PDB file of C-alpha atoms in Angstrom:
ATOM      1  CA  UNK A1472     -14.921   3.267 -11.585  1.00  0.00           C
ATOM      2  CA  UNK A1473     -15.658  -0.003  -9.738  1.00  0.00           C
ATOM      3  CA  UNK A1474     -15.960   0.043  -5.976  1.00  0.00           C
ATOM      4  CA  UNK A1475     -12.907  -1.398  -4.217  1.00  0.00           C
ATOM      5  CA  UNK A1476     -13.509  -4.420  -2.043  1.00  0.00           C
ATOM      6  CA  UNK A1477     -13.860  -3.721   1.676  1.00  0.00           C
ATOM      7  CA  UNK A1478     -10.821  -4.116   3.878  1.00  0.00           C
ATOM      8  CA  UNK A1479     -10.159  -7.615   5.113  1.00  0.00           C
ATOM      9  CA  UNK A1480      -8.936  -7.514   8.705  1.00  0.00           C
ATOM     10  CA  UNK A1481      -7.204 -10.212  10.742  1.00  0.00           C
ATOM     11  CA  UNK A1482      -6.597  -9.684  14.453  1.00  0.00           C
ATOM     12  CA  UNK A1483      -4.052 -11.713  16.419  1.00  0.00           C
ATOM     13  CA  UNK A1484      -4.712 -11.339  20.139  1.00  0.00           C
ATOM     14  CA  UNK A1485      -3.985 -12.888  23.512  1.00  0.00           C
ATOM     15  CA  UNK A1486      -4.486 -11.874  27.103  1.00  0.00           C
ATOM     16  CA  UNK A1487      -0.904 -12.830  27.956  1.00  0.00           C
ATOM     17  CA  UNK A1488       2.275 -10.842  27.360  1.00  0.00           C
ATOM     18  CA  UNK A1489       4.956 -12.788  25.507  1.00  0.00           C
ATOM     19  CA  UNK A1490       2.498 -15.249  23.958  1.00  0.00           C
ATOM     20  CA  UNK A1491       3.991 -14.838  20.471  1.00  0.00           C
ATOM     21  CA  UNK A1492       1.333 -12.567  18.939  1.00  0.00           C
ATOM     22  CA  UNK A1493       3.859 -10.482  16.996  1.00  0.00           C
ATOM     23  CA  UNK A1494       5.650 -13.568  15.676  1.00  0.00           C
ATOM     24  CA  UNK A1495       2.381 -15.093  14.438  1.00  0.00           C
ATOM     25  CA  UNK A1496       1.316 -11.755  12.901  1.00  0.00           C
ATOM     26  CA  UNK A1497       4.698 -11.436  11.132  1.00  0.00           C
ATOM     27  CA  UNK A1498       4.452 -14.971   9.765  1.00  0.00           C
ATOM     28  CA  UNK A1499       0.920 -14.323   8.490  1.00  0.00           C
ATOM     29  CA  UNK A1500       1.914 -10.958   6.982  1.00  0.00           C
ATOM     30  CA  UNK A1501       4.875 -12.449   5.106  1.00  0.00           C
ATOM     31  CA  UNK A1502       2.732 -15.362   3.899  1.00  0.00           C
ATOM     32  CA  UNK A1503       0.175 -12.896   2.522  1.00  0.00           C
ATOM     33  CA  UNK A1504       2.956 -10.936   0.790  1.00  0.00           C
ATOM     34  CA  UNK A1505       4.226 -14.150  -0.802  1.00  0.00           C
ATOM     35  CA  UNK A1506       0.672 -14.894  -1.983  1.00  0.00           C
ATOM     36  CA  UNK A1507       0.539 -11.531  -3.774  1.00  0.00           C
ATOM     37  CA  UNK A1508      -1.453  -9.554  -1.228  1.00  0.00           C
ATOM     38  CA  UNK A1509      -0.429  -6.161   0.184  1.00  0.00           C
ATOM     39  CA  UNK A1510      -0.948  -6.317   3.953  1.00  0.00           C
ATOM     40  CA  UNK A1511      -0.587  -3.182   6.060  1.00  0.00           C
ATOM     41  CA  UNK A1512       0.366  -3.672   9.714  1.00  0.00           C
ATOM     42  CA  UNK A1513      -1.092  -2.046  12.798  1.00  0.00           C
ATOM     43  CA  UNK A1514       0.602  -2.836  16.079  1.00  0.00           C
ATOM     44  CA  UNK A1515      -1.118  -1.906  19.327  1.00  0.00           C
ATOM     45  CA  UNK A1516       1.485  -1.435  22.013  1.00  0.00           C
ATOM     46  CA  UNK A1517       2.362   0.109  25.311  1.00  0.00           C
ATOM     47  CA  UNK A1518       4.991   2.834  25.508  1.00  0.00           C
ATOM     48  CA  UNK A1519       8.430   1.220  25.428  1.00  0.00           C
ATOM     49  CA  UNK A1520      12.005   2.489  25.532  1.00  0.00           C
ATOM     50  CA  UNK A1521      13.222   0.387  22.563  1.00  0.00           C
ATOM     51  CA  UNK A1522      12.193   2.543  19.607  1.00  0.00           C
ATOM     52  CA  UNK A1523      13.137   2.345  15.917  1.00  0.00           C
ATOM     53  CA  UNK A1524      13.634   5.485  13.810  1.00  0.00           C
ATOM     54  CA  UNK A1525      11.360   5.710  10.759  1.00  0.00           C
ATOM     55  CA  UNK A1526      12.853   6.851   7.435  1.00  0.00           C
ATOM     56  CA  UNK A1527      10.150   9.515   7.072  1.00  0.00           C
ATOM     57  CA  UNK A1528      10.504  10.751  10.639  1.00  0.00           C
ATOM     58  CA  UNK A1529       9.168   9.615  13.983  1.00  0.00           C
ATOM     59  CA  UNK A1530       9.681   6.330  15.785  1.00  0.00           C
ATOM     60  CA  UNK A1531       7.865   3.032  16.280  1.00  0.00           C
ATOM     61  CA  UNK A1532       8.272   0.097  18.631  1.00  0.00           C
ATOM     62  CA  UNK A1533      10.545  -2.750  17.590  1.00  0.00           C
ATOM     63  CA  UNK A1534       7.480  -4.954  17.159  1.00  0.00           C
ATOM     64  CA  UNK A1535       5.835  -2.466  14.789  1.00  0.00           C
ATOM     65  CA  UNK A1536       9.083  -2.201  12.795  1.00  0.00           C
ATOM     66  CA  UNK A1537       9.291  -6.004  12.588  1.00  0.00           C
ATOM     67  CA  UNK A1538       5.701  -6.190  11.320  1.00  0.00           C
ATOM     68  CA  UNK A1539       6.410  -3.522   8.710  1.00  0.00           C
ATOM     69  CA  UNK A1540       9.439  -5.474   7.516  1.00  0.00           C
ATOM     70  CA  UNK A1541       7.352  -8.659   7.280  1.00  0.00           C
ATOM     71  CA  UNK A1542       5.002  -6.688   4.993  1.00  0.00           C
ATOM     72  CA  UNK A1543       8.040  -5.430   3.031  1.00  0.00           C
ATOM     73  CA  UNK A1544       7.259  -1.850   4.029  1.00  0.00           C
ATOM     74  CA  UNK A1545       9.373   0.837   5.677  1.00  0.00           C
ATOM     75  CA  UNK A1546       8.213   1.482   9.248  1.00  0.00           C
ATOM     76  CA  UNK A1547       5.902   4.464   9.734  1.00  0.00           C
ATOM     77  CA  UNK A1548       4.329   5.900  12.905  1.00  0.00           C
ATOM     78  CA  UNK A1549       0.949   5.240  11.242  1.00  0.00           C
ATOM     79  CA  UNK A1550       1.570   1.489  11.744  1.00  0.00           C
ATOM     80  CA  UNK A1551       1.440   1.794  15.531  1.00  0.00           C
ATOM     81  CA  UNK A1552      -1.131   2.796  18.102  1.00  0.00           C
ATOM     82  CA  UNK A1553       0.286   3.294  21.585  1.00  0.00           C
ATOM     83  CA  UNK A1554      -2.207   2.676  24.365  1.00  0.00           C
ATOM     84  CA  UNK A1555      -1.876   4.237  27.777  1.00  0.00           C
ATOM     85  CA  UNK A1556      -3.498   2.638  30.777  1.00  0.00           C
ATOM     86  CA  UNK A1557      -3.761   3.891  34.332  1.00  0.00           C
ATOM     87  CA  UNK A1558      -0.621   1.869  35.133  1.00  0.00           C
ATOM     88  CA  UNK A1559       1.556   3.331  32.348  1.00  0.00           C
ATOM     89  CA  UNK A1560       0.573   7.014  32.307  1.00  0.00           C
ATOM     90  CA  UNK A1561       3.569   9.306  32.742  1.00  0.00           C
ATOM     91  CA  UNK A1562       3.590  11.163  36.043  1.00  0.00           C
TER      92      UNK A1562
END
């Protein structure tokens, strides 16, 4: 059996909130889908109240759900990594 090619990773980042990172990532993901690739999203986010229910159970942020849709996938908790910082830890 031939070895699969290594994962190709693209990171969209910015130091500023609201810079349009998710929109750019969604546009890139959909473009890759249209080119015949099978992108898988990973959205790094802070805890947020606006959550979307996943068909298989669990919830994800709206941004993670939007990225999954751009990849033509159902949202899954696996597509999101929630980061906690000293400013957002629950008390």
